[in-house]
Amino acid sequence: MREIKNVLVTGGAGYVGSRLVPELLAVGYGVTVYDIMYFGSEHLQPHPKLRVIAGDIRDTAKLGAAFVGQDAVIHLACISNDASFELDEALSRTINFECFEPMVIAAKNAGVNRFIYASSSSVYGVSDKPDVTEDHPLVPLTLYNKYKGLCEPLLFKHQSPDFVCVTIRPATICGFAPRLRLDLSVNILTNHAVNNRKISVFGGTQMRPNLHVADMCDLYLLTLRVPDEKIAGQIFNAGYQNLTIAKIAENVRDVVSELLPSNTPLTIGTVPSNDLRSYHINSSKIETLLGFTPRRTVEDAVRDLCAAFGAKKIPESLIDDRYFNVKRMMALQAR
């Protein structure tokens, strides 16, 4: 295994990247962020070992030049979450799928040793199995799920002793990060509990896996340190608590009521939903093979968000489009 010193993070100015990049720098990695900057880059603090490149991952030549000198790539960039496909379908197809294999080839040609791909546990679509493991059939309900799944075999086509490839299928991420998303289930419900004093649950019976953003960052750091043979050609589910949307709402209500008693009573209402994704993922493989166990709960994520609201770190959270992927990209007329 070649020592990893330099890491390029595509989408490094996004939700997970904005929390991951400072952690990579803190432990000594040289970090290159390559991001189209739909959501800005002001939250990326200057650092002597940080290089920030504003670029489109569809520009394979520019991205390939950025790969030179990198030991590892963590590929986070995408048009993220199912609702984003309300946008121009071509935007999502070209960014989430068509440019993927050319990017992988460019990374390999540039001498990158390790490629870590952020897929999604939403590739499972709907399953009534009590534990969905990595070999479960993929039943995508949206183009986002479909493209995430289709990229996985394209990556593994290029697996070799000198180009180690691994796919992570994360649960729905939650908790505070400098570039915050408020269009994810736990974060949505907390925002409304704090600022509207009421929670609207869309559906409620759907089962969703959850993972704190800090645990997600811990996992990416781990994938840079483990020996090649532990991860080469592997797919890993990465989740912690599998909860129904209704149960998440109850947990949010309880934590917000405890921390902000002036917001009580908090009401929970239910409205119909056309988002039928429901699955209970099993993450025992990643614990067994890599020793990874998440340490933070949904309740911890709600507490973190409440603290950030209290510290005025999340202004205009109900109306500012920077917290909402679809709204921001529509406002930018992204193409």
mmCIF file of C-alpha atoms in Angstrom:
data_model
loop_
_atom_site.group_PDB
_atom_site.id
_atom_site.type_symbol
_atom_site.label_atom_id
_atom_site.label_comp_id
_atom_site.label_asym_id
_atom_site.label_seq_id
_atom_site.Cartn_x
_atom_site.Cartn_y
_atom_site.Cartn_z
ATOM 1 C CA MET A 1 0.000 0.000 0.000
ATOM 2 C CA ARG A 2 1.345 3.384 -1.025
ATOM 3 C CA GLU A 3 1.206 5.991 1.701
ATOM 4 C CA ILE A 4 -1.618 8.417 1.094
ATOM 5 C CA LYS A 5 -0.522 12.016 1.540
ATOM 6 C CA ASN A 6 -2.649 13.977 -0.938
ATOM 7 C CA VAL A 7 -6.407 13.633 -1.342
ATOM 8 C CA LEU A 8 -8.720 15.215 -3.910
ATOM 9 C CA VAL A 9 -12.356 15.593 -2.866
ATOM 10 C CA THR A 10 -14.868 16.189 -5.642
ATOM 11 C CA GLY A 11 -17.811 18.133 -4.251
ATOM 12 C CA GLY A 12 -15.602 19.139 -1.347
ATOM 13 C CA ALA A 13 -17.507 22.408 -0.817
ATOM 14 C CA GLY A 14 -20.797 20.534 -0.313
ATOM 15 C CA TYR A 15 -22.586 19.265 2.778
ATOM 16 C CA VAL A 16 -20.357 16.334 3.734
ATOM 17 C CA GLY A 17 -17.266 17.874 2.137
ATOM 18 C CA SER A 18 -17.519 21.061 4.185
ATOM 19 C CA ARG A 19 -17.115 18.988 7.332
ATOM 20 C CA LEU A 20 -14.726 16.392 5.904
ATOM 21 C CA VAL A 21 -12.141 18.754 4.390
ATOM 22 C CA PRO A 22 -11.179 20.450 7.705
ATOM 23 C CA GLU A 23 -10.824 17.014 9.295
ATOM 24 C CA LEU A 24 -8.532 15.804 6.514
ATOM 25 C CA LEU A 25 -6.394 18.919 6.915
ATOM 26 C CA ALA A 26 -6.325 18.546 10.705
ATOM 27 C CA VAL A 27 -4.688 15.117 10.465
ATOM 28 C CA GLY A 28 -2.094 16.259 7.938
ATOM 29 C CA TYR A 29 -3.368 15.420 4.469
ATOM 30 C CA GLY A 30 -2.824 17.761 1.570
ATOM 31 C CA VAL A 31 -6.326 18.397 0.230
ATOM 32 C CA THR A 32 -7.587 19.546 -3.140
ATOM 33 C CA VAL A 33 -11.253 20.517 -3.349
ATOM 34 C CA TYR A 34 -12.701 20.299 -6.862
ATOM 35 C CA ASP A 35 -16.230 21.705 -6.897
ATOM 36 C CA ILE A 36 -18.522 23.613 -9.241
ATOM 37 C CA MET A 37 -19.371 25.925 -6.308
ATOM 38 C CA TYR A 38 -23.147 26.033 -6.697
ATOM 39 C CA PHE A 39 -23.241 26.720 -2.953
ATOM 40 C CA GLY A 40 -20.171 28.916 -2.657
ATOM 41 C CA SER A 41 -16.805 28.274 -1.033
ATOM 42 C CA GLU A 42 -16.645 30.880 1.723
ATOM 43 C CA HIS A 43 -17.006 28.142 4.350
ATOM 44 C CA LEU A 44 -13.686 26.606 3.223
ATOM 45 C CA GLN A 45 -11.172 28.314 5.477
ATOM 46 C CA PRO A 46 -7.719 29.063 4.015
ATOM 47 C CA HIS A 47 -5.058 26.531 4.949
ATOM 48 C CA PRO A 48 -1.475 26.034 3.703
ATOM 49 C CA LYS A 49 -2.276 22.471 2.624
ATOM 50 C CA LEU A 50 -5.599 23.288 0.945
ATOM 51 C CA ARG A 51 -6.036 23.925 -2.784
ATOM 52 C CA VAL A 52 -9.494 24.903 -4.052
ATOM 53 C CA ILE A 53 -10.393 24.476 -7.730
ATOM 54 C CA ALA A 54 -13.697 25.757 -9.089
ATOM 55 C CA GLY A 55 -14.488 23.250 -11.805
ATOM 56 C CA ASP A 56 -17.133 21.023 -13.352
ATOM 57 C CA ILE A 57 -16.530 17.263 -13.096
ATOM 58 C CA ARG A 58 -17.841 17.004 -16.669
ATOM 59 C CA ASP A 59 -14.655 18.819 -17.746
ATOM 60 C CA THR A 60 -12.546 15.669 -17.784
ATOM 61 C CA ALA A 61 -9.408 17.409 -19.036
ATOM 62 C CA LYS A 62 -9.418 19.971 -16.221
ATOM 63 C CA LEU A 63 -10.266 17.316 -13.645
ATOM 64 C CA GLY A 64 -7.578 15.007 -15.006
ATOM 65 C CA ALA A 65 -4.973 17.739 -14.568
ATOM 66 C CA ALA A 66 -6.136 18.220 -10.973
ATOM 67 C CA PHE A 67 -5.676 14.481 -10.324
ATOM 68 C CA VAL A 68 -1.938 14.663 -11.035
ATOM 69 C CA GLY A 69 -0.009 14.252 -7.780
ATOM 70 C CA GLN A 70 -3.023 12.908 -5.873
ATOM 71 C CA ASP A 71 -2.839 9.618 -3.999
ATOM 72 C CA ALA A 72 -6.577 9.229 -3.374
ATOM 73 C CA VAL A 73 -9.894 10.569 -4.636
ATOM 74 C CA ILE A 74 -13.049 10.796 -2.540
ATOM 75 C CA HIS A 75 -15.852 11.306 -5.051
ATOM 76 C CA LEU A 76 -18.737 13.151 -3.411
ATOM 77 C CA ALA A 77 -19.837 15.424 -6.260
ATOM 78 C CA CYS A 78 -23.293 14.785 -7.696
ATOM 79 C CA ILE A 79 -26.726 16.281 -8.135
ATOM 80 C CA SER A 80 -27.727 15.044 -4.737
ATOM 81 C CA ASN A 81 -30.978 13.537 -3.489
ATOM 82 C CA ASP A 82 -34.056 12.315 -5.287
ATOM 83 C CA ALA A 83 -35.899 15.619 -5.338
ATOM 84 C CA SER A 84 -33.066 17.152 -7.361
ATOM 85 C CA PHE A 85 -34.429 15.342 -10.385
ATOM 86 C CA GLU A 86 -37.165 17.934 -10.538
ATOM 87 C CA LEU A 87 -34.393 19.784 -12.345
ATOM 88 C CA ASP A 88 -33.359 19.377 -15.939
ATOM 89 C CA GLU A 89 -32.922 15.627 -16.352
ATOM 90 C CA ALA A 90 -29.914 16.128 -18.621
ATOM 91 C CA LEU A 91 -28.059 17.986 -15.844
ATOM 92 C CA SER A 92 -28.451 15.099 -13.462
ATOM 93 C CA ARG A 93 -27.686 12.444 -16.072
ATOM 94 C CA THR A 94 -24.509 14.117 -17.277
ATOM 95 C CA ILE A 95 -23.167 14.896 -13.789
ATOM 96 C CA ASN A 96 -24.258 11.738 -11.968
ATOM 97 C CA PHE A 97 -23.601 9.197 -14.694
ATOM 98 C CA GLU A 98 -22.156 10.111 -18.075
ATOM 99 C CA CYS A 99 -18.987 11.774 -16.800
ATOM 100 C CA PHE A 100 -18.322 9.119 -14.153
ATOM 101 C CA GLU A 101 -16.300 6.534 -16.060
ATOM 102 C CA PRO A 102 -14.209 9.151 -17.902
ATOM 103 C CA MET A 103 -13.401 10.612 -14.471
ATOM 104 C CA VAL A 104 -12.367 7.194 -13.114
ATOM 105 C CA ILE A 105 -10.137 6.574 -16.132
ATOM 106 C CA ALA A 106 -8.581 10.034 -15.769
ATOM 107 C CA ALA A 107 -7.824 9.349 -12.112
ATOM 108 C CA LYS A 108 -6.194 6.024 -12.922
ATOM 109 C CA ASN A 109 -4.159 7.525 -15.764
ATOM 110 C CA ALA A 110 -2.964 10.310 -13.448
ATOM 111 C CA GLY A 111 -1.524 7.754 -11.014
ATOM 112 C CA VAL A 112 -4.174 7.962 -8.294
ATOM 113 C CA ASN A 113 -3.876 4.890 -6.072
ATOM 114 C CA ARG A 114 -7.270 4.809 -4.333
ATOM 115 C CA PHE A 115 -10.759 5.833 -5.507
ATOM 116 C CA ILE A 116 -13.544 6.075 -2.913
ATOM 117 C CA TYR A 117 -17.019 6.426 -4.411
ATOM 118 C CA ALA A 118 -19.968 7.796 -2.448
ATOM 119 C CA SER A 119 -22.946 5.875 -3.776
ATOM 120 C CA SER A 120 -26.186 5.765 -1.755
ATOM 121 C CA SER A 121 -28.270 3.292 0.212
ATOM 122 C CA SER A 122 -31.253 4.639 -1.708
ATOM 123 C CA VAL A 123 -30.226 2.291 -4.532
ATOM 124 C CA TYR A 124 -32.296 -0.349 -2.717
ATOM 125 C CA GLY A 125 -35.539 1.547 -3.376
ATOM 126 C CA VAL A 126 -38.239 -0.382 -1.512
ATOM 127 C CA SER A 127 -37.596 -3.578 0.421
ATOM 128 C CA ASP A 128 -39.542 -5.348 3.137
ATOM 129 C CA LYS A 129 -36.537 -7.457 4.123
ATOM 130 C CA PRO A 130 -35.661 -6.956 7.792
ATOM 131 C CA ASP A 131 -31.992 -6.448 6.898
ATOM 132 C CA VAL A 132 -30.851 -5.269 3.485
ATOM 133 C CA THR A 133 -27.239 -6.300 2.885
ATOM 134 C CA GLU A 134 -24.895 -5.276 0.102
ATOM 135 C CA ASP A 135 -25.921 -8.201 -2.137
ATOM 136 C CA HIS A 136 -29.597 -7.184 -2.135
ATOM 137 C CA PRO A 137 -30.991 -6.464 -5.627
ATOM 138 C CA LEU A 138 -31.028 -2.801 -6.584
ATOM 139 C CA VAL A 139 -34.574 -1.578 -7.212
ATOM 140 C CA PRO A 140 -34.201 2.123 -8.008
ATOM 141 C CA LEU A 141 -37.325 4.271 -7.800
ATOM 142 C CA THR A 142 -35.779 7.425 -9.227
ATOM 143 C CA LEU A 143 -33.089 8.361 -11.717
ATOM 144 C CA TYR A 144 -30.875 9.428 -8.804
ATOM 145 C CA ASN A 145 -31.003 5.891 -7.354
ATOM 146 C CA LYS A 146 -30.563 4.378 -10.806
ATOM 147 C CA TYR A 147 -27.468 6.368 -11.735
ATOM 148 C CA LYS A 148 -25.840 5.851 -8.344
ATOM 149 C CA GLY A 149 -26.176 2.099 -8.839
ATOM 150 C CA LEU A 150 -25.086 2.093 -12.479
ATOM 151 C CA CYS A 151 -21.821 3.848 -11.628
ATOM 152 C CA GLU A 152 -20.695 1.129 -9.225
ATOM 153 C CA PRO A 153 -19.767 -1.546 -11.832
ATOM 154 C CA LEU A 154 -18.179 1.132 -14.021
ATOM 155 C CA LEU A 155 -15.799 1.875 -11.157
ATOM 156 C CA PHE A 156 -14.941 -1.763 -10.487
ATOM 157 C CA LYS A 157 -14.116 -2.359 -14.168
ATOM 158 C CA HIS A 158 -10.939 -0.393 -13.487
ATOM 159 C CA GLN A 159 -9.965 -2.024 -10.178
ATOM 160 C CA SER A 160 -6.305 -3.135 -10.193
ATOM 161 C CA PRO A 161 -3.476 -3.631 -7.686
ATOM 162 C CA ASP A 162 -2.376 -0.030 -8.331
ATOM 163 C CA PHE A 163 -5.891 1.437 -8.454
ATOM 164 C CA VAL A 164 -7.899 0.362 -5.437
ATOM 165 C CA CYS A 165 -11.637 1.024 -5.747
ATOM 166 C CA VAL A 166 -14.288 0.981 -3.009
ATOM 167 C CA THR A 167 -17.958 1.976 -2.943
ATOM 168 C CA ILE A 168 -19.749 3.284 0.134
ATOM 169 C CA ARG A 169 -23.558 3.254 0.245
ATOM 170 C CA PRO A 170 -24.313 5.810 2.959
ATOM 171 C CA ALA A 171 -27.586 6.139 4.810
ATOM 172 C CA THR A 172 -29.365 9.501 4.865
ATOM 173 C CA ILE A 173 -26.937 11.954 6.440
ATOM 174 C CA CYS A 174 -27.975 14.264 9.264
ATOM 175 C CA GLY A 175 -26.478 16.887 11.564
ATOM 176 C CA PHE A 176 -24.719 20.218 11.271
ATOM 177 C CA ALA A 177 -22.017 21.070 8.729
ATOM 178 C CA PRO A 178 -20.677 24.453 7.562
ATOM 179 C CA ARG A 179 -22.465 24.094 4.191
ATOM 180 C CA LEU A 180 -25.702 22.880 5.669
ATOM 181 C CA ARG A 181 -28.483 21.028 3.906
ATOM 182 C CA LEU A 182 -31.994 21.440 5.284
ATOM 183 C CA ASP A 183 -33.621 19.176 2.690
ATOM 184 C CA LEU A 184 -32.786 15.885 4.426
ATOM 185 C CA SER A 185 -35.247 14.184 6.759
ATOM 186 C CA VAL A 186 -33.752 14.793 10.233
ATOM 187 C CA ASN A 187 -32.559 18.277 9.306
ATOM 188 C CA ILE A 188 -35.908 19.233 7.727
ATOM 189 C CA LEU A 189 -37.883 18.163 10.772
ATOM 190 C CA THR A 190 -35.528 19.913 13.182
ATOM 191 C CA ASN A 191 -35.628 23.154 11.207
ATOM 192 C CA HIS A 192 -39.416 23.216 11.337
ATOM 193 C CA ALA A 193 -39.591 22.189 14.980
ATOM 194 C CA VAL A 194 -37.260 25.033 15.962
ATOM 195 C CA ASN A 195 -38.597 27.726 13.650
ATOM 196 C CA ASN A 196 -42.232 26.793 12.947
ATOM 197 C CA ARG A 197 -42.982 25.026 16.221
ATOM 198 C CA LYS A 198 -44.685 22.287 14.274
ATOM 199 C CA ILE A 199 -43.570 19.229 12.334
ATOM 200 C CA SER A 200 -45.162 17.948 9.130
ATOM 201 C CA VAL A 201 -44.476 14.294 8.403
ATOM 202 C CA PHE A 202 -44.748 13.237 4.775
ATOM 203 C CA GLY A 203 -46.093 9.712 4.945
ATOM 204 C CA GLY A 204 -44.480 8.388 8.100
ATOM 205 C CA THR A 205 -44.342 4.633 7.722
ATOM 206 C CA GLN A 206 -41.321 4.654 5.377
ATOM 207 C CA MET A 207 -38.255 3.110 7.004
ATOM 208 C CA ARG A 208 -35.046 5.081 6.519
ATOM 209 C CA PRO A 209 -31.471 4.467 7.667
ATOM 210 C CA ASN A 210 -29.651 7.440 9.187
ATOM 211 C CA LEU A 211 -26.022 8.404 9.766
ATOM 212 C CA HIS A 212 -24.544 11.458 11.468
ATOM 213 C CA VAL A 213 -22.375 13.581 9.172
ATOM 214 C CA ALA A 214 -19.477 13.355 11.643
ATOM 215 C CA ASP A 215 -19.599 9.547 11.469
ATOM 216 C CA MET A 216 -19.641 9.771 7.683
ATOM 217 C CA CYS A 217 -16.432 11.820 7.851
ATOM 218 C CA ASP A 218 -14.869 9.321 10.251
ATOM 219 C CA LEU A 219 -15.563 6.577 7.721
ATOM 220 C CA TYR A 220 -13.939 8.420 4.837
ATOM 221 C CA LEU A 221 -10.864 9.006 6.978
ATOM 222 C CA LEU A 222 -10.800 5.293 7.785
ATOM 223 C CA THR A 223 -10.974 4.326 4.100
ATOM 224 C CA LEU A 224 -7.763 6.296 3.537
ATOM 225 C CA ARG A 225 -5.899 4.388 6.258
ATOM 226 C CA VAL A 226 -6.913 0.741 5.873
ATOM 227 C CA PRO A 227 -4.774 -1.676 3.809
ATOM 228 C CA ASP A 228 -5.648 -2.142 0.140
ATOM 229 C CA GLU A 229 -6.835 -5.712 0.589
ATOM 230 C CA LYS A 230 -9.485 -4.648 3.114
ATOM 231 C CA ILE A 231 -11.395 -2.497 0.646
ATOM 232 C CA ALA A 232 -10.324 -3.392 -2.903
ATOM 233 C CA GLY A 233 -13.443 -4.077 -4.971
ATOM 234 C CA GLN A 234 -15.733 -3.883 -1.956
ATOM 235 C CA ILE A 235 -19.171 -2.330 -1.440
ATOM 236 C CA PHE A 236 -20.156 -1.263 2.068
ATOM 237 C CA ASN A 237 -23.456 -0.141 3.525
ATOM 238 C CA ALA A 238 -22.905 2.656 6.046
ATOM 239 C CA GLY A 239 -25.765 3.412 8.395
ATOM 240 C CA TYR A 240 -26.636 3.456 12.047
ATOM 241 C CA GLN A 241 -30.269 3.875 13.140
ATOM 242 C CA ASN A 242 -33.038 2.539 10.911
ATOM 243 C CA LEU A 243 -36.145 4.517 11.852
ATOM 244 C CA THR A 244 -39.516 5.308 10.351
ATOM 245 C CA ILE A 245 -40.075 8.924 9.354
ATOM 246 C CA ALA A 246 -42.748 9.085 12.065
ATOM 247 C CA LYS A 247 -40.263 7.897 14.713
ATOM 248 C CA ILE A 248 -37.685 10.446 13.551
ATOM 249 C CA ALA A 249 -40.334 13.158 14.000
ATOM 250 C CA GLU A 250 -41.037 11.965 17.546
ATOM 251 C CA ASN A 251 -37.339 11.985 18.395
ATOM 252 C CA VAL A 252 -36.980 15.494 16.998
ATOM 253 C CA ARG A 253 -39.983 16.674 18.989
ATOM 254 C CA ASP A 254 -38.600 15.214 22.214
ATOM 255 C CA VAL A 255 -35.112 16.702 21.841
ATOM 256 C CA VAL A 256 -36.307 20.147 20.727
ATOM 257 C CA SER A 257 -38.886 20.217 23.526
ATOM 258 C CA GLU A 258 -36.147 19.430 26.046
ATOM 259 C CA LEU A 259 -33.655 21.982 24.719
ATOM 260 C CA LEU A 260 -36.136 24.714 23.787
ATOM 261 C CA PRO A 261 -39.044 24.463 26.231
ATOM 262 C CA SER A 262 -40.361 27.806 24.984
ATOM 263 C CA ASN A 263 -41.186 26.030 21.693
ATOM 264 C CA THR A 264 -43.595 23.622 23.340
ATOM 265 C CA PRO A 265 -46.072 22.224 22.711
ATOM 266 C CA LEU A 266 -44.733 20.969 19.408
ATOM 267 C CA THR A 267 -47.346 19.462 17.132
ATOM 268 C CA ILE A 268 -46.797 16.665 14.636
ATOM 269 C CA GLY A 269 -49.040 16.494 11.579
ATOM 270 C CA THR A 270 -49.098 13.886 8.829
ATOM 271 C CA VAL A 271 -49.614 14.528 5.134
ATOM 272 C CA PRO A 272 -49.555 12.104 2.186
ATOM 273 C CA SER A 273 -46.277 11.503 0.382
ATOM 274 C CA ASN A 274 -45.335 10.122 -3.025
ATOM 275 C CA ASP A 275 -41.829 9.286 -1.772
ATOM 276 C CA LEU A 276 -42.162 5.546 -1.222
ATOM 277 C CA ARG A 277 -38.500 4.699 -0.551
ATOM 278 C CA SER A 278 -38.361 2.368 2.427
ATOM 279 C CA TYR A 279 -35.584 -0.010 3.445
ATOM 280 C CA HIS A 280 -33.774 -1.232 6.572
ATOM 281 C CA ILE A 281 -30.071 -1.574 5.815
ATOM 282 C CA ASN A 282 -27.648 -3.885 7.538
ATOM 283 C CA SER A 283 -24.186 -2.384 8.118
ATOM 284 C CA SER A 284 -22.541 -5.350 9.819
ATOM 285 C CA LYS A 285 -20.114 -5.958 6.926
ATOM 286 C CA ILE A 286 -18.339 -2.651 7.420
ATOM 287 C CA GLU A 287 -18.086 -3.291 11.158
ATOM 288 C CA THR A 288 -16.700 -6.788 10.626
ATOM 289 C CA LEU A 289 -14.199 -5.999 7.860
ATOM 290 C CA LEU A 290 -13.157 -2.446 8.728
ATOM 291 C CA GLY A 291 -14.066 -2.147 12.404
ATOM 292 C CA PHE A 292 -16.274 0.867 11.711
ATOM 293 C CA THR A 293 -19.045 1.557 14.205
ATOM 294 C CA PRO A 294 -20.944 4.875 14.193
ATOM 295 C CA ARG A 295 -20.910 6.709 17.509
ATOM 296 C CA ARG A 296 -23.550 9.426 17.103
ATOM 297 C CA THR A 297 -27.327 9.168 17.084
ATOM 298 C CA VAL A 298 -30.152 11.016 15.361
ATOM 299 C CA GLU A 299 -30.756 12.727 18.696
ATOM 300 C CA ASP A 300 -27.131 13.926 18.679
ATOM 301 C CA ALA A 301 -27.717 15.413 15.227
ATOM 302 C CA VAL A 302 -30.812 17.249 16.471
ATOM 303 C CA ARG A 303 -28.860 18.608 19.463
ATOM 304 C CA ASP A 304 -26.066 19.818 17.166
ATOM 305 C CA LEU A 305 -28.562 21.580 14.923
ATOM 306 C CA CYS A 306 -30.328 23.179 17.887
ATOM 307 C CA ALA A 307 -26.987 24.473 19.150
ATOM 308 C CA ALA A 308 -26.213 25.920 15.714
ATOM 309 C CA PHE A 309 -29.608 27.613 15.560
ATOM 310 C CA GLY A 310 -28.988 29.040 19.032
ATOM 311 C CA ALA A 311 -25.585 30.346 17.945
ATOM 312 C CA LYS A 312 -27.160 32.081 14.909
ATOM 313 C CA LYS A 313 -25.162 29.910 12.508
ATOM 314 C CA ILE A 314 -28.220 29.095 10.376
ATOM 315 C CA PRO A 315 -29.873 32.424 9.451
ATOM 316 C CA GLU A 316 -33.063 32.560 7.382
ATOM 317 C CA SER A 317 -33.263 28.781 7.478
ATOM 318 C CA LEU A 318 -36.780 28.561 6.091
ATOM 319 C CA ILE A 319 -36.268 30.800 3.066
ATOM 320 C CA ASP A 320 -32.593 30.997 2.028
ATOM 321 C CA ASP A 321 -32.078 28.731 -0.990
ATOM 322 C CA ARG A 322 -28.477 27.923 -0.025
ATOM 323 C CA TYR A 323 -29.844 25.228 2.330
ATOM 324 C CA PHE A 324 -31.930 23.536 -0.359
ATOM 325 C CA ASN A 325 -30.300 21.856 -3.341
ATOM 326 C CA VAL A 326 -33.191 22.078 -5.762
ATOM 327 C CA LYS A 327 -34.071 25.688 -4.958
ATOM 328 C CA ARG A 328 -30.471 26.835 -5.320
ATOM 329 C CA MET A 329 -29.848 25.097 -8.626
ATOM 330 C CA MET A 330 -33.138 26.346 -10.031
ATOM 331 C CA ALA A 331 -32.233 29.871 -8.944
ATOM 332 C CA LEU A 332 -28.864 29.512 -10.697
ATOM 333 C CA GLN A 333 -30.511 27.961 -13.760
ATOM 334 C CA ALA A 334 -27.824 25.291 -13.523
ATOM 335 C CA ARG A 335 -27.078 23.444 -16.761
#
